[in-house]
Amino acid sequence: MANELVSATLAEKVKNLALSAVESAGDGIELVDISFYKQYGKLNVEAFLWKKEGIGLDDCEKVHNLFSASLDALEDEFDGDYVLNVSSSGLDRKIVTDDDYRRALDTEIECIDAQKNKTHGVLLSFDDENLVVRTDGKKPKDITLKRNLLTKVQPYIRF
């Protein structure tokens, strides 16, 4: 989360404020990640949200207002002006953490290994070492994949 743009201490404070804002917003909203990047000479603080039913504009606005109000208390700790962005985590965000896998349970995912082999199906379960994915088609089957052998796991988007 922290990088050369903000100190680890400041990044942790920002994350805690974001978590508090999300908790206050309620409605099943979760904080997925906080990122920091420079754009047009200003620091951007970006909070990514998720909820099972999907994140809407009202959710983003509610969290933005709560987060912005508390973030103002840290204003002097930033090197300059900053811009706060609050958005959905996106349809194609990679699945990396255990929380990401938990959110993806019972949804279609695509897994790619080092040999570029692709597997897609519904994520049934996961643990520290494996994923269990049910493929679709005429003969659906449950496949166990080793997490450490996968180079990319992401939601499968069907058009």
CSV table of C-alpha atoms in Angstrom, one decimal:
chain,number,residue,atom,x,y,z
A,1,MET,CA,0.0,0.0,0.0
A,2,ALA,CA,2.7,2.6,1.0
A,3,ASN,CA,5.2,3.6,-1.6
A,4,GLU,CA,7.5,6.6,-2.2
A,5,LEU,CA,4.6,8.9,-2.3
A,6,VAL,CA,3.6,8.5,1.4
A,7,SER,CA,5.3,7.0,4.4
A,8,ALA,CA,4.2,3.7,5.8
A,9,THR,CA,2.9,5.4,8.9
A,10,LEU,CA,0.8,7.9,6.9
A,11,ALA,CA,-0.5,5.1,4.7
A,12,GLU,CA,-1.6,3.1,7.7
A,13,LYS,CA,-3.4,6.1,9.2
A,14,VAL,CA,-5.2,6.7,5.9
A,15,LYS,CA,-6.2,3.0,5.7
A,16,ASN,CA,-7.6,3.1,9.2
A,17,LEU,CA,-9.6,6.2,8.4
A,18,ALA,CA,-11.0,4.5,5.3
A,19,LEU,CA,-11.9,1.4,7.2
A,20,SER,CA,-13.7,3.5,9.8
A,21,ALA,CA,-15.6,5.4,7.1
A,22,VAL,CA,-16.7,2.2,5.4
A,23,GLU,CA,-17.8,0.7,8.7
A,24,SER,CA,-19.8,3.9,9.4
A,25,ALA,CA,-21.4,3.7,5.9
A,26,GLY,CA,-22.7,0.2,6.6
A,27,ASP,CA,-24.9,-1.5,3.9
A,28,GLY,CA,-22.4,-4.4,3.5
A,29,ILE,CA,-19.7,-2.2,1.9
A,30,GLU,CA,-16.2,-3.4,2.3
A,31,LEU,CA,-12.8,-1.6,1.7
A,32,VAL,CA,-10.9,-3.6,-0.9
A,33,ASP,CA,-7.7,-1.5,-1.1
A,34,ILE,CA,-6.2,2.0,-0.8
A,35,SER,CA,-3.8,3.2,-3.4
A,36,PHE,CA,-1.6,6.3,-3.8
A,37,TYR,CA,-0.5,7.8,-7.1
A,38,LYS,CA,0.5,11.1,-8.6
A,39,GLN,CA,-1.6,12.6,-11.4
A,40,TYR,CA,-1.3,16.1,-12.8
A,41,GLY,CA,1.2,17.0,-10.0
A,42,LYS,CA,-1.2,16.0,-7.2
A,43,LEU,CA,-1.3,13.1,-4.9
A,44,ASN,CA,-4.4,10.9,-5.5
A,45,VAL,CA,-5.7,8.8,-2.6
A,46,GLU,CA,-8.0,6.1,-4.1
A,47,ALA,CA,-10.3,3.9,-2.0
A,48,PHE,CA,-11.7,0.8,-3.8
A,49,LEU,CA,-15.0,-0.6,-2.4
A,50,TRP,CA,-17.0,-3.8,-2.8
A,51,LYS,CA,-20.4,-5.2,-1.8
A,52,LYS,CA,-22.2,-8.3,-2.9
A,53,GLU,CA,-25.0,-6.4,-4.7
A,54,GLY,CA,-22.5,-4.1,-6.5
A,55,ILE,CA,-21.2,-0.7,-5.6
A,56,GLY,CA,-23.4,2.2,-6.7
A,57,LEU,CA,-22.8,6.0,-6.9
A,58,ASP,CA,-24.7,6.5,-3.6
A,59,ASP,CA,-22.3,4.1,-1.9
A,60,CYS,CA,-19.3,5.9,-3.2
A,61,GLU,CA,-20.7,9.3,-2.3
A,62,LYS,CA,-21.6,8.1,1.3
A,63,VAL,CA,-18.1,6.7,1.9
A,64,HIS,CA,-16.4,9.7,0.2
A,65,ASN,CA,-18.2,12.1,2.5
A,66,LEU,CA,-17.3,10.2,5.6
A,67,PHE,CA,-13.7,9.5,4.6
A,68,SER,CA,-13.1,13.0,3.4
A,69,ALA,CA,-14.2,14.6,6.6
A,70,SER,CA,-11.9,12.4,8.7
A,71,LEU,CA,-9.0,12.7,6.2
A,72,ASP,CA,-9.0,16.4,6.6
A,73,ALA,CA,-7.5,15.9,10.1
A,74,LEU,CA,-4.3,14.5,8.4
A,75,GLU,CA,-4.0,17.3,5.9
A,76,ASP,CA,-0.8,18.6,7.5
A,77,GLU,CA,0.9,15.2,7.2
A,78,PHE,CA,0.6,15.3,3.3
A,79,ASP,CA,3.4,17.0,1.4
A,80,GLY,CA,0.9,19.0,-0.6
A,81,ASP,CA,-2.6,19.0,-1.9
A,82,TYR,CA,-4.3,15.6,-2.5
A,83,VAL,CA,-7.4,14.4,-4.4
A,84,LEU,CA,-9.7,11.7,-2.9
A,85,ASN,CA,-11.3,9.2,-5.2
A,86,VAL,CA,-13.7,6.6,-4.0
A,87,SER,CA,-14.9,3.9,-6.5
A,88,SER,CA,-15.9,0.4,-7.1
A,89,SER,CA,-13.0,-2.2,-7.2
A,90,GLY,CA,-14.0,-2.9,-10.8
A,91,LEU,CA,-15.1,-6.0,-12.7
A,92,ASP,CA,-11.7,-7.1,-13.8
A,93,ARG,CA,-9.7,-6.5,-10.6
A,94,LYS,CA,-7.3,-9.4,-10.0
A,95,ILE,CA,-8.1,-11.8,-7.2
A,96,VAL,CA,-5.1,-11.9,-4.8
A,97,THR,CA,-5.9,-11.9,-1.1
A,98,ASP,CA,-8.1,-14.3,0.9
A,99,ASP,CA,-10.7,-11.5,1.2
A,100,ASP,CA,-10.7,-11.3,-2.6
A,101,TYR,CA,-11.3,-15.0,-2.9
A,102,ARG,CA,-14.0,-14.8,-0.2
A,103,ARG,CA,-15.8,-12.1,-2.2
A,104,ALA,CA,-15.4,-14.2,-5.4
A,105,LEU,CA,-17.0,-17.4,-3.9
A,106,ASP,CA,-19.9,-18.7,-6.1
A,107,THR,CA,-18.9,-16.5,-9.0
A,108,GLU,CA,-17.2,-17.3,-12.3
A,109,ILE,CA,-13.4,-16.8,-12.3
A,110,GLU,CA,-10.6,-17.3,-14.8
A,111,CYS,CA,-7.3,-18.8,-13.7
A,112,ILE,CA,-4.1,-18.7,-15.7
A,113,ASP,CA,-0.9,-20.6,-14.8
A,114,ALA,CA,2.7,-20.1,-15.9
A,115,GLN,CA,2.2,-22.1,-19.0
A,116,LYS,CA,-0.6,-19.8,-20.0
A,117,ASN,CA,-3.2,-22.6,-19.5
A,118,LYS,CA,-6.6,-21.1,-18.7
A,119,THR,CA,-9.3,-22.6,-16.5
A,120,HIS,CA,-12.6,-20.9,-15.9
A,121,GLY,CA,-15.5,-21.8,-13.8
A,122,VAL,CA,-17.3,-21.1,-10.5
A,123,LEU,CA,-15.1,-20.7,-7.4
A,124,LEU,CA,-16.5,-23.3,-4.9
A,125,SER,CA,-13.9,-23.0,-2.2
A,126,PHE,CA,-10.3,-22.0,-1.4
A,127,ASP,CA,-7.7,-22.4,1.3
A,128,ASP,CA,-4.1,-21.3,1.7
A,129,GLU,CA,-2.9,-23.8,-0.9
A,130,ASN,CA,-5.7,-24.6,-3.3
A,131,LEU,CA,-8.8,-23.4,-5.2
A,132,VAL,CA,-11.7,-25.6,-6.2
A,133,VAL,CA,-13.3,-24.5,-9.4
A,134,ARG,CA,-16.4,-26.1,-11.1
A,135,THR,CA,-16.1,-26.0,-14.9
A,136,ASP,CA,-19.2,-25.6,-17.0
A,137,GLY,CA,-20.2,-27.3,-20.2
A,138,LYS,CA,-21.7,-30.7,-21.0
A,139,LYS,CA,-19.6,-32.5,-18.3
A,140,PRO,CA,-19.0,-30.1,-15.5
A,141,LYS,CA,-16.3,-31.2,-13.1
A,142,ASP,CA,-14.6,-29.8,-10.0
A,143,ILE,CA,-10.9,-29.0,-10.5
A,144,THR,CA,-8.4,-28.3,-7.7
A,145,LEU,CA,-5.8,-25.8,-8.6
A,146,LYS,CA,-2.6,-25.0,-6.6
A,147,ARG,CA,-2.6,-21.3,-5.8
A,148,ASN,CA,1.1,-20.9,-5.9
A,149,LEU,CA,1.2,-22.2,-9.5
A,150,LEU,CA,-1.3,-19.6,-10.8
A,151,THR,CA,0.0,-16.4,-12.3
A,152,LYS,CA,-3.3,-14.6,-12.6
A,153,VAL,CA,-6.8,-15.1,-11.1
A,154,GLN,CA,-9.6,-12.7,-12.0
A,155,PRO,CA,-13.4,-12.5,-12.4
A,156,TYR,CA,-14.6,-14.1,-15.7
A,157,ILE,CA,-16.5,-11.6,-17.6
A,158,ARG,CA,-19.1,-13.1,-20.0
A,159,PHE,CA,-20.2,-10.9,-22.9
